[in-house]
Tab-separated table of C-alpha atoms and ligand atoms in Angstrom:
chain	number	residue	atom	x	y	z
X	1	MET	CA	28.933	-60.315	-65.810
X	2	THR	CA	29.421	-55.891	-66.102
X	3	ARG	CA	28.138	-54.603	-62.507
X	4	PRO	CA	24.654	-53.153	-62.598
X	5	ILE	CA	24.407	-49.377	-62.796
X	6	ARG	CA	23.685	-47.075	-59.701
X	7	PHE	CA	21.980	-44.263	-59.968
X	8	PRO	CA	20.197	-42.463	-56.612
X	9	SER	CA	16.329	-44.277	-56.449
X	10	ASN	CA	15.419	-39.981	-56.850
X	11	PHE	CA	18.196	-39.439	-59.421
X	12	LEU	CA	15.940	-36.895	-61.472
X	13	TRP	CA	16.736	-38.360	-65.163
X	14	GLY	CA	14.617	-35.411	-67.843
X	15	THR	CA	15.214	-33.443	-70.455
X	16	ALA	CA	16.123	-29.394	-71.423
X	17	THR	CA	15.158	-26.345	-73.072
X	18	SER	CA	15.074	-22.560	-74.055
X	19	ALA	CA	13.326	-20.607	-74.562
X	20	TYR	CA	13.847	-19.218	-77.618
X	21	GLN	CA	15.245	-22.424	-79.733
X	22	ILE	CA	11.374	-24.301	-79.148
X	23	GLU	CA	8.480	-20.885	-78.125
X	24	GLY	CA	7.626	-19.957	-80.904
X	25	SER	CA	5.685	-16.274	-81.141
X	26	PRO	CA	8.972	-14.253	-79.680
X	27	LEU	CA	6.714	-10.835	-79.644
X	28	ALA	CA	3.259	-12.467	-78.984
X	29	ASP	CA	0.339	-11.478	-75.049
X	30	GLY	CA	2.871	-8.344	-74.813
X	31	ALA	CA	6.392	-9.784	-75.163
X	32	GLY	CA	9.379	-7.202	-75.967
X	33	HIS	CA	12.299	-8.243	-78.933
X	34	SER	CA	15.624	-9.730	-77.387
X	35	ILE	CA	18.647	-9.837	-78.733
X	36	TRP	CA	18.330	-12.860	-80.727
X	37	THR	CA	15.128	-11.492	-82.035
X	38	ARG	CA	17.001	-9.139	-83.988
X	39	PHE	CA	20.008	-11.102	-83.659
X	40	ALA	CA	17.796	-13.110	-86.411
X	41	ALA	CA	16.391	-10.923	-88.901
X	42	THR	CA	20.168	-9.774	-89.588
X	43	PRO	CA	20.993	-11.570	-92.784
X	44	GLY	CA	23.296	-13.406	-93.092
X	45	ARG	CA	23.483	-14.408	-88.870
X	46	ILE	CA	21.564	-17.868	-88.681
X	47	ALA	CA	22.047	-20.226	-91.024
X	48	ASN	CA	19.103	-20.398	-94.413
X	49	GLY	CA	17.722	-17.586	-92.705
X	50	ASP	CA	16.101	-19.032	-89.735
X	51	THR	CA	14.495	-17.666	-87.177
X	52	GLY	CA	12.639	-18.475	-83.440
X	53	ASP	CA	9.708	-16.571	-84.723
X	54	VAL	CA	8.097	-20.089	-84.572
X	55	ALA	CA	10.776	-21.912	-83.625
X	56	CYS	CA	8.850	-25.944	-81.981
X	57	ASP	CA	5.814	-23.420	-81.321
X	58	HIS	CA	5.872	-24.211	-77.971
X	59	TYR	CA	4.343	-21.380	-78.023
X	60	ARG	CA	1.280	-22.230	-77.889
X	61	ARG	CA	1.646	-26.454	-78.059
X	62	TRP	CA	3.284	-26.589	-74.895
X	63	ARG	CA	0.560	-29.241	-72.988
X	64	ASP	CA	1.466	-32.119	-75.910
X	65	ASP	CA	5.021	-31.548	-75.482
X	66	VAL	CA	4.530	-31.834	-71.180
X	67	ALA	CA	1.554	-34.895	-72.477
X	68	LEU	CA	5.264	-36.310	-74.532
X	69	MET	CA	7.563	-36.100	-71.201
X	70	ARG	CA	4.489	-38.115	-69.297
X	71	GLN	CA	4.861	-40.532	-72.176
X	72	LEU	CA	8.536	-40.549	-72.282
X	73	GLY	CA	8.536	-41.320	-68.458
X	74	MET	CA	10.373	-37.836	-66.792
X	75	LYS	CA	10.869	-37.171	-64.258
X	76	ALA	CA	12.354	-33.196	-64.701
X	77	TYR	CA	12.354	-30.521	-66.956
X	78	ARG	CA	15.016	-28.064	-67.413
X	79	PHE	CA	13.510	-24.859	-69.439
X	80	SER	CA	14.655	-20.859	-68.973
X	81	ILE	CA	11.611	-18.453	-69.180
X	82	ALA	CA	12.278	-15.719	-71.552
X	83	TRP	CA	13.444	-12.612	-69.518
X	84	SER	CA	11.487	-9.670	-72.586
X	85	ARG	CA	8.053	-12.229	-72.397
X	86	ILE	CA	8.239	-10.444	-68.384
X	87	LEU	CA	9.822	-7.522	-68.600
X	88	PRO	CA	9.386	-6.465	-72.189
X	89	GLN	CA	11.821	-3.309	-72.171
X	90	GLY	CA	13.958	-5.474	-69.456
X	91	THR	CA	12.932	-3.270	-66.195
X	92	GLY	CA	9.650	-1.445	-65.073
X	93	ALA	CA	6.224	-2.345	-67.073
X	94	VAL	CA	5.867	-6.138	-65.703
X	95	ASN	CA	4.311	-8.575	-68.738
X	96	GLU	CA	1.409	-10.183	-66.610
X	97	ALA	CA	0.163	-12.562	-69.698
X	98	GLY	CA	4.773	-13.293	-69.587
X	99	LEU	CA	4.901	-14.350	-66.573
X	100	ALA	CA	0.748	-16.067	-66.869
X	101	PHE	CA	2.239	-18.412	-70.075
X	102	TYR	CA	5.143	-20.133	-67.543
X	103	ASP	CA	2.169	-20.216	-64.790
X	104	ARG	CA	0.908	-22.237	-66.801
X	105	LEU	CA	3.788	-24.235	-67.600
X	106	ILE	CA	4.796	-25.718	-64.563
X	107	ASP	CA	1.453	-26.445	-62.857
X	108	GLU	CA	1.027	-28.840	-66.144
X	109	LEU	CA	4.485	-30.074	-65.444
X	110	LEU	CA	3.352	-30.275	-61.640
X	111	ALA	CA	-0.714	-32.176	-63.175
X	112	ASN	CA	1.732	-34.379	-64.841
X	113	GLY	CA	5.052	-34.882	-61.344
X	114	ILE	CA	6.974	-33.942	-63.756
X	115	GLU	CA	9.201	-30.919	-61.579
X	116	PRO	CA	10.472	-28.213	-63.420
X	117	MET	CA	13.314	-26.643	-63.409
X	118	VAL	CA	13.924	-23.261	-64.463
X	119	THR	CA	16.855	-20.914	-65.638
X	120	LEU	CA	16.363	-17.405	-65.754
X	121	TYR	CA	18.870	-16.553	-68.773
X	122	HIS	CA	18.839	-18.623	-72.228
X	123	TRP	CA	20.980	-16.020	-73.984
X	124	ASP	CA	17.266	-14.187	-75.009
X	125	LEU	CA	18.665	-10.391	-73.385
X	126	PRO	CA	15.839	-8.093	-73.280
X	127	ALA	CA	17.289	-5.652	-76.594
X	128	ALA	CA	16.386	-2.210	-74.583
X	129	LEU	CA	19.275	-3.545	-71.865
X	130	ASP	CA	21.685	-4.142	-74.527
X	131	ASP	CA	20.852	0.145	-76.189
X	132	ARG	CA	21.845	0.280	-72.170
X	133	GLY	CA	24.895	-1.621	-72.572
X	134	GLY	CA	23.293	-4.694	-71.986
X	135	TRP	CA	25.912	-7.191	-70.406
X	136	LEU	CA	28.894	-4.588	-70.506
X	137	ASN	CA	27.253	-2.503	-68.397
X	138	PRO	CA	27.560	-2.767	-64.886
X	139	ASP	CA	23.655	-1.916	-63.621
X	140	ILE	CA	22.688	-5.112	-65.450
X	141	ALA	CA	23.636	-6.859	-61.896
X	142	ASP	CA	20.884	-4.727	-60.051
X	143	TRP	CA	18.916	-5.324	-64.261
X	144	PHE	CA	19.326	-8.123	-63.747
X	145	ALA	CA	18.844	-8.998	-59.951
X	146	ALA	CA	15.219	-6.471	-60.493
X	147	TYR	CA	14.058	-9.463	-63.237
X	148	ALA	CA	14.721	-12.622	-60.631
X	149	ARG	CA	12.838	-10.984	-58.174
X	150	ILE	CA	10.090	-10.649	-59.982
X	151	VAL	CA	10.038	-14.666	-61.511
X	152	PHE	CA	11.624	-16.027	-58.195
X	153	ASP	CA	8.635	-13.855	-56.030
X	154	ARG	CA	6.065	-15.408	-58.909
X	155	TYR	CA	7.418	-19.351	-58.789
X	156	ASP	CA	9.400	-20.074	-55.980
X	157	ASP	CA	6.069	-21.682	-54.074
X	158	ARG	CA	6.812	-24.753	-57.562
X	159	VAL	CA	9.995	-24.454	-58.685
X	160	ARG	CA	12.177	-25.801	-56.439
X	161	HIS	CA	15.096	-26.039	-58.335
X	162	TRP	CA	16.606	-22.639	-60.013
X	163	VAL	CA	19.354	-21.956	-62.137
X	164	THR	CA	20.830	-17.678	-62.919
X	165	LEU	CA	22.594	-18.198	-66.167
X	166	ASN	CA	23.426	-20.663	-68.419
X	167	GLU	CA	26.910	-20.642	-70.028
X	168	PRO	CA	28.087	-17.766	-69.615
X	169	TRP	CA	31.674	-18.343	-71.517
X	170	VAL	CA	28.795	-19.331	-74.460
X	171	VAL	CA	27.586	-16.045	-74.140
X	172	THR	CA	31.256	-14.465	-73.152
X	173	ASP	CA	32.290	-15.966	-75.868
X	174	GLY	CA	30.439	-16.389	-78.777
X	175	GLY	CA	28.439	-12.649	-78.242
X	176	TYR	CA	31.077	-11.036	-78.218
X	177	LEU	CA	34.849	-11.595	-78.357
X	178	HIS	CA	34.015	-13.936	-81.828
X	179	GLY	CA	30.232	-12.465	-82.749
X	180	THR	CA	28.988	-14.784	-83.290
X	181	LEU	CA	26.013	-14.960	-81.385
X	182	ALA	CA	24.150	-12.405	-80.044
X	183	PRO	CA	24.687	-9.437	-79.436
X	184	GLY	CA	27.253	-9.975	-82.500
X	185	HIS	CA	30.276	-7.985	-81.197
X	186	ARG	CA	34.107	-9.482	-81.662
X	187	ASN	CA	36.089	-7.253	-79.005
X	188	ALA	CA	38.659	-9.073	-77.242
X	189	TYR	CA	38.098	-5.308	-74.569
X	190	GLU	CA	35.050	-5.976	-74.133
X	191	ALA	CA	34.215	-9.745	-74.320
X	192	PRO	CA	35.880	-10.060	-69.947
X	193	ILE	CA	33.779	-7.255	-69.246
X	194	ALA	CA	30.765	-8.568	-70.326
X	195	SER	CA	31.726	-12.778	-68.661
X	196	HIS	CA	32.380	-10.409	-64.997
X	197	ASN	CA	28.799	-8.576	-65.399
X	198	LEU	CA	27.418	-12.278	-66.225
X	199	LEU	CA	29.277	-13.331	-63.388
X	200	ARG	CA	28.764	-10.486	-61.042
X	201	ALA	CA	24.870	-11.474	-62.168
X	202	HIS	CA	24.613	-14.335	-61.105
X	203	GLY	CA	25.687	-13.253	-57.861
X	204	ALA	CA	23.424	-10.295	-57.060
X	205	ALA	CA	20.798	-13.102	-58.379
X	206	VAL	CA	21.700	-15.616	-55.808
X	207	GLN	CA	21.441	-12.263	-53.178
X	208	VAL	CA	18.301	-11.862	-53.471
X	209	TYR	CA	17.647	-15.342	-54.003
X	210	ARG	CA	18.572	-15.797	-49.663
X	211	GLU	CA	16.373	-13.406	-49.048
X	212	ILE	CA	13.297	-14.206	-50.734
X	213	GLY	CA	13.480	-18.124	-51.972
X	214	ARG	CA	12.583	-21.868	-50.695
X	215	HIS	CA	14.657	-24.420	-52.901
X	216	GLN	CA	17.917	-24.776	-54.367
X	217	ILE	CA	19.359	-22.742	-57.146
X	218	GLY	CA	23.417	-21.992	-58.636
X	219	LEU	CA	24.394	-22.181	-61.826
X	220	VAL	CA	25.244	-23.453	-65.292
X	221	VAL	CA	28.836	-23.842	-66.929
X	222	ASN	CA	29.547	-25.204	-70.097
X	223	ILE	CA	32.381	-27.797	-69.343
X	224	GLU	CA	35.371	-29.076	-72.411
X	225	PRO	CA	38.300	-30.917	-70.342
X	226	LYS	CA	41.074	-30.425	-72.265
X	227	TYR	CA	43.609	-33.031	-72.426
X	228	PRO	CA	47.474	-32.251	-74.133
X	229	ALA	CA	47.781	-33.398	-77.659
X	230	SER	CA	51.558	-34.307	-76.260
X	231	ASP	CA	53.667	-34.191	-73.360
X	232	ALA	CA	55.792	-30.905	-75.467
X	233	PRO	CA	55.740	-27.986	-72.268
X	234	GLU	CA	54.088	-25.984	-75.057
X	235	ASP	CA	51.629	-28.365	-75.301
X	236	VAL	CA	50.772	-28.355	-72.183
X	237	ALA	CA	51.119	-25.106	-71.438
X	238	ALA	CA	48.757	-24.266	-74.202
X	239	THR	CA	46.447	-27.053	-72.375
X	240	ARG	CA	46.123	-25.165	-69.380
X	241	ARG	CA	45.391	-21.528	-71.266
X	242	ALA	CA	42.235	-23.610	-72.664
X	243	ASP	CA	41.229	-24.581	-69.692
X	244	ALA	CA	41.222	-21.368	-67.834
X	245	TYR	CA	39.949	-20.042	-70.250
X	246	MET	CA	36.836	-21.888	-71.145
X	247	ASN	CA	35.865	-24.253	-68.494
X	248	ARG	CA	37.830	-22.381	-65.115
X	249	GLN	CA	37.166	-18.958	-65.910
X	250	TYR	CA	33.529	-19.725	-64.941
X	251	LEU	CA	34.285	-22.045	-61.623
X	252	ASP	CA	36.914	-20.488	-59.454
X	253	PRO	CA	36.218	-16.723	-58.688
X	254	VAL	CA	32.500	-18.258	-58.133
X	255	PHE	CA	34.090	-21.385	-55.424
X	256	LEU	CA	37.658	-20.127	-55.368
X	257	GLY	CA	36.673	-16.632	-55.199
X	258	SER	CA	39.470	-15.811	-57.804
X	259	TYR	CA	40.245	-15.923	-61.573
X	260	PRO	CA	43.016	-18.621	-63.138
X	261	ALA	CA	46.057	-16.388	-63.731
X	262	GLU	CA	46.383	-17.140	-67.402
X	263	LEU	CA	43.503	-15.136	-68.241
X	264	LYS	CA	45.242	-12.418	-67.630
X	265	GLU	CA	48.253	-13.909	-69.903
X	266	ILE	CA	45.541	-14.843	-72.354
X	267	PHE	CA	44.209	-10.908	-72.619
X	268	GLY	CA	47.365	-9.438	-71.902
X	269	PRO	CA	46.101	-5.247	-71.493
X	270	ALA	CA	42.721	-6.054	-72.349
X	271	TRP	CA	41.982	-7.784	-68.615
X	272	PRO	CA	41.366	-4.873	-66.089
X	273	ASP	CA	42.838	-5.762	-62.562
X	274	TRP	CA	38.953	-6.338	-60.846
X	275	PRO	CA	37.383	-5.364	-57.996
X	276	ALA	CA	38.265	-7.578	-54.787
X	277	ARG	CA	34.401	-6.254	-53.479
X	278	ASP	CA	33.251	-8.301	-56.887
X	279	PHE	CA	35.157	-11.435	-55.965
X	280	ASP	CA	32.860	-11.595	-52.533
X	281	LEU	CA	29.266	-11.051	-54.499
X	282	ILE	CA	29.661	-13.420	-57.573
X	283	SER	CA	30.699	-16.106	-54.774
X	284	GLN	CA	27.856	-17.221	-53.619
X	285	LYS	CA	27.714	-20.754	-51.677
X	286	LEU	CA	25.546	-21.711	-54.702
X	287	ASP	CA	23.013	-25.532	-53.567
X	288	PHE	CA	24.508	-27.452	-56.805
X	289	ILE	CA	26.557	-26.473	-60.307
X	290	GLY	CA	24.752	-27.300	-63.307
X	291	ILE	CA	27.536	-29.585	-66.035
X	292	ASN	CA	26.378	-29.064	-69.944
X	293	TYR	CA	29.049	-31.578	-71.670
X	294	TYR	CA	28.803	-32.364	-75.473
X	295	THR	CA	32.965	-33.092	-75.512
X	296	ARG	CA	36.676	-32.551	-75.400
X	297	ASN	CA	39.201	-31.201	-77.288
X	298	VAL	CA	42.828	-32.731	-77.804
X	299	CYS	CA	44.690	-29.215	-77.737
X	300	ARG	CA	48.355	-27.970	-79.344
X	301	HIS	CA	50.381	-24.766	-79.253
X	302	ASP	CA	49.341	-23.185	-81.930
X	303	GLY	CA	50.591	-19.053	-82.221
X	304	ALA	CA	49.201	-17.230	-84.810
X	305	ASN	CA	45.973	-18.972	-83.211
X	306	TRP	CA	44.197	-15.608	-81.357
X	307	PRO	CA	43.601	-14.790	-78.691
X	308	LEU	CA	44.798	-18.554	-77.207
X	309	GLN	CA	47.431	-19.426	-78.466
X	310	VAL	CA	46.040	-23.317	-79.000
X	311	ALA	CA	44.743	-25.548	-81.591
X	312	PRO	CA	42.284	-28.815	-81.195
X	313	VAL	CA	44.010	-31.820	-82.681
X	314	ARG	CA	41.665	-34.327	-84.063
X	315	GLN	CA	41.394	-37.362	-82.884
X	316	PRO	CA	41.178	-39.657	-86.331
X	317	GLN	CA	39.356	-42.597	-84.665
X	318	ALA	CA	36.410	-40.962	-83.386
X	319	THR	CA	33.290	-40.197	-83.960
X	320	TYR	CA	32.220	-37.042	-84.637
X	321	THR	CA	28.533	-35.711	-84.219
X	322	GLU	CA	27.188	-33.120	-87.222
X	323	THR	CA	28.735	-30.288	-85.567
X	324	GLY	CA	31.978	-31.473	-85.152
X	325	TRP	CA	31.862	-32.591	-82.075
X	326	GLU	CA	34.331	-36.022	-80.458
X	327	VAL	CA	31.815	-38.688	-79.083
X	328	PHE	CA	33.873	-39.302	-76.158
X	329	PRO	CA	32.491	-40.647	-72.418
X	330	GLN	CA	35.283	-40.545	-70.596
X	331	GLY	CA	35.407	-37.251	-70.709
X	332	LEU	CA	32.000	-36.536	-68.673
X	333	THR	CA	33.232	-38.908	-65.609
X	334	ASP	CA	36.485	-37.243	-65.094
X	335	THR	CA	34.663	-33.640	-66.877
X	336	LEU	CA	32.508	-35.075	-63.447
X	337	VAL	CA	35.053	-36.627	-61.329
X	338	GLY	CA	37.567	-33.590	-61.872
X	339	PHE	CA	34.982	-30.948	-60.745
X	340	LYS	CA	34.715	-32.720	-56.959
X	341	ARG	CA	38.181	-32.825	-56.862
X	342	ARG	CA	38.862	-28.824	-58.110
X	343	TYR	CA	35.877	-27.505	-55.875
X	344	GLY	CA	34.440	-29.899	-53.665
X	345	ASP	CA	31.947	-31.916	-53.134
X	346	MET	CA	29.157	-31.178	-53.520
X	347	PRO	CA	25.649	-31.146	-55.470
X	348	VAL	CA	25.780	-32.168	-59.491
X	349	TYR	CA	23.514	-32.351	-61.650
X	350	VAL	CA	24.568	-32.384	-65.544
X	351	MET	CA	21.602	-29.880	-67.369
X	352	GLU	CA	22.823	-30.961	-70.659
X	353	ASN	CA	24.504	-33.990	-71.975
X	354	GLY	CA	23.027	-34.920	-76.049
X	355	SER	CA	24.560	-34.454	-79.598
X	356	ALA	CA	22.872	-33.570	-83.185
X	357	PHE	CA	23.105	-35.984	-85.487
X	358	TYR	CA	20.916	-36.214	-89.434
X	359	ASP	CA	18.545	-38.025	-88.244
X	360	PRO	CA	16.533	-40.295	-92.276
X	361	PRO	CA	14.292	-39.208	-92.598
X	362	GLN	CA	11.319	-40.812	-90.669
X	363	ALA	CA	10.241	-44.411	-91.764
X	364	ALA	CA	5.931	-44.780	-92.747
X	365	HIS	CA	5.943	-46.615	-89.728
X	366	GLY	CA	6.411	-42.851	-88.020
X	367	ARG	CA	9.915	-44.345	-86.239
X	368	VAL	CA	12.843	-41.914	-86.410
X	369	HIS	CA	16.319	-45.149	-86.426
X	370	ASP	CA	18.661	-42.983	-84.770
X	371	PRO	CA	21.886	-45.487	-83.840
X	372	LEU	CA	24.946	-42.915	-82.770
X	373	ARG	CA	22.082	-40.876	-80.799
X	374	MET	CA	21.646	-43.886	-78.515
X	375	ASP	CA	25.292	-45.211	-79.346
X	376	CYS	CA	26.283	-41.395	-77.129
X	377	LEU	CA	23.413	-41.799	-74.776
X	378	ARG	CA	24.310	-45.234	-73.917
X	379	GLY	CA	27.855	-43.977	-73.092
X	380	ASN	CA	27.036	-41.204	-71.343
X	381	ILE	CA	23.991	-42.848	-69.154
X	382	ALA	CA	27.916	-44.964	-68.494
X	383	ALA	CA	29.943	-42.342	-67.632
X	384	LEU	CA	27.667	-41.132	-65.329
X	385	ALA	CA	27.777	-44.260	-62.837
X	386	ALA	CA	31.882	-44.163	-63.497
X	387	ALA	CA	31.815	-41.203	-61.933
X	388	ILE	CA	28.767	-41.503	-58.882
X	389	GLU	CA	30.665	-45.143	-58.211
X	390	GLN	CA	34.385	-42.102	-57.385
X	391	GLY	CA	32.814	-40.568	-55.670
X	392	VAL	CA	31.021	-37.873	-57.147
X	393	ASP	CA	27.132	-36.582	-55.490
X	394	LEU	CA	24.693	-36.876	-59.365
X	395	ARG	CA	21.484	-35.130	-58.499
X	396	GLY	CA	20.132	-35.960	-61.809
X	397	TYR	CA	20.242	-35.728	-65.628
X	398	MET	CA	18.895	-33.308	-68.602
X	399	VAL	CA	19.397	-35.072	-72.555
X	400	TRP	CA	19.422	-31.809	-74.316
X	401	SER	CA	17.865	-31.815	-75.862
X	402	LEU	CA	13.904	-33.077	-75.434
X	403	LEU	CA	12.967	-32.072	-79.333
X	404	ASP	CA	14.910	-30.512	-81.955
X	405	ASN	CA	14.963	-27.066	-81.739
X	406	LEU	CA	16.426	-23.424	-83.226
X	407	GLU	CA	20.356	-24.362	-83.134
X	408	TRP	CA	21.300	-20.332	-82.279
X	409	SER	CA	23.047	-19.533	-85.870
X	410	LEU	CA	23.355	-23.000	-86.891
X	411	GLY	CA	19.344	-22.435	-87.941
X	412	PHE	CA	17.130	-25.965	-87.722
X	413	ALA	CA	19.685	-28.263	-90.080
X	414	LYS	CA	21.839	-29.793	-86.197
X	415	ARG	CA	19.413	-32.031	-85.195
X	416	PHE	CA	20.265	-32.571	-80.443
X	417	GLY	CA	16.265	-33.207	-80.601
X	418	ILE	CA	15.408	-37.402	-79.268
X	419	VAL	CA	12.325	-36.244	-80.789
X	420	HIS	CA	12.367	-35.416	-84.054
X	421	VAL	CA	9.974	-32.523	-85.433
X	422	ASP	CA	8.269	-31.987	-88.817
X	423	PHE	CA	8.843	-28.283	-88.944
X	424	ALA	CA	6.343	-27.984	-91.847
X	425	THR	CA	4.169	-29.198	-89.635
X	426	GLN	CA	5.158	-29.248	-86.429
X	427	ARG	CA	4.191	-33.317	-85.519
X	428	ARG	CA	6.535	-34.748	-83.149
X	429	THR	CA	8.200	-38.291	-83.073
X	430	PRO	CA	10.191	-39.708	-80.570
X	431	LYS	CA	12.599	-41.232	-81.512
X	432	ASP	CA	14.042	-44.274	-81.317
X	433	SER	CA	16.836	-42.843	-78.529
X	434	ALA	CA	14.191	-41.531	-76.959
X	435	LEU	CA	12.471	-44.774	-76.821
X	436	LEU	CA	15.811	-45.812	-75.425
X	437	TYR	CA	16.237	-43.174	-72.514
X	438	ALA	CA	12.545	-43.559	-71.959
X	439	ARG	CA	13.790	-47.578	-70.925
X	440	ILE	CA	16.758	-46.030	-68.994
X	441	VAL	CA	14.294	-43.784	-67.178
X	442	ALA	CA	11.453	-46.773	-65.878
X	443	SER	CA	14.867	-48.482	-64.787
X	444	ASN	CA	16.823	-45.676	-63.284
X	445	GLY	CA	19.690	-45.687	-65.137
X	446	ALA	CA	19.820	-50.519	-65.486
X	447	CYS	CA	19.290	-50.501	-69.089
X	448	LEU	CA	20.966	-49.259	-71.471
J	1	AZF	O1	24.895	-27.075	-78.093
J	1	AZF	C1	23.598	-27.597	-78.030
J	1	AZF	C2	23.307	-26.362	-77.194
J	1	AZF	N1	24.805	-26.382	-76.177
J	1	AZF	N2	24.263	-25.705	-75.104
J	1	AZF	C3	23.039	-24.672	-75.375
J	1	AZF	C4	21.862	-24.756	-75.859
J	1	AZF	O2	20.876	-23.069	-76.246
J	1	AZF	C5	22.347	-25.623	-77.428
J	1	AZF	O3	20.662	-26.023	-77.895
């Protein structure tokens, strides 16, 4: 008999989404263009020519989607605010209709006993700010702080958990180094600058929150634990470079006040010497850390693989998801325990965790059988419990995602939802994984 899994009595079980991936109507009611409406309109940028023009139509179906969360017994819901709905030009005139949309959503969540957890920035930068240099312009820290102040003023009476940025590594690696995400740049000199300005903006928003906020604020990073393919020195060194680039590049400056030394080694002359005052701004004290976990990476040295000189090693016995990620729940435990060991004890939320698998067409009786996603969910919940048993102060867990949605450049084909969306009809159908998650939540993690 395995020991019962113990989660704190007030553990926040929920789901997560983001504005551009689910809302649709990106330009409705005075909203401005974002880098993603622009990117999606560029032929070849998103698979199958998919766009967020309709997505899950959540901008119009939000009340039904909240009812669906209530039906599943969710305790919390993490979503993002589209900056360009609030400030269509990124700065300057405020769009009341944009503020009112999120008012309605937050009020409906609270009326249904669901805790809103709000992300200020989930990748959809106002296009007008990109035209002024975007994340490459140091002024963006002030632009972001001004946007944050408007949003804190409006919603802090009802929102108790704020997130400044979602996954700054993805924004930089995808948007500025490899060009796979908006704004689609491929430039090793730009990437460190964008990354640094993201962290400066994060710090500036936290400073504003300390002036006017009454609750809690944190940062969400995606962590992918790195394991050496062998104990050969070059593989161990490659693993350290990969960990420095993807994981410690963000957590070290925020919690330790400096970048990992490997980054200068990786970027060479493209790595600037940052002024010390920037680290005072970046390392504002946080109330919690949000960690997104999907997979691990087994690393070997590969001198031909620019700029990290690292290559992944596929694990022959493992299950891989539709996005090519190894299913490895132990990596979630290792990530949470590893964070506590390196950065100390603080409240932690797993703000995203999920898997994309091909879902068979729904059965006639409206069921969607997704056994692989269910297995992942069970494994990851057990991994959380193992982390709690090792002393991690884990406060909540958000499944990515509530709904099948636009997986950025991969389009709608990669389905992460625990609720199936028929994009032709917008019909929502809870998958078997949603029914399992509902049981897990109702039993506070006891029944897997
Ligand atoms: O790739 C799955 C998710 N990862 N984190 C950020 C989200 O926007 C993605 O859909």
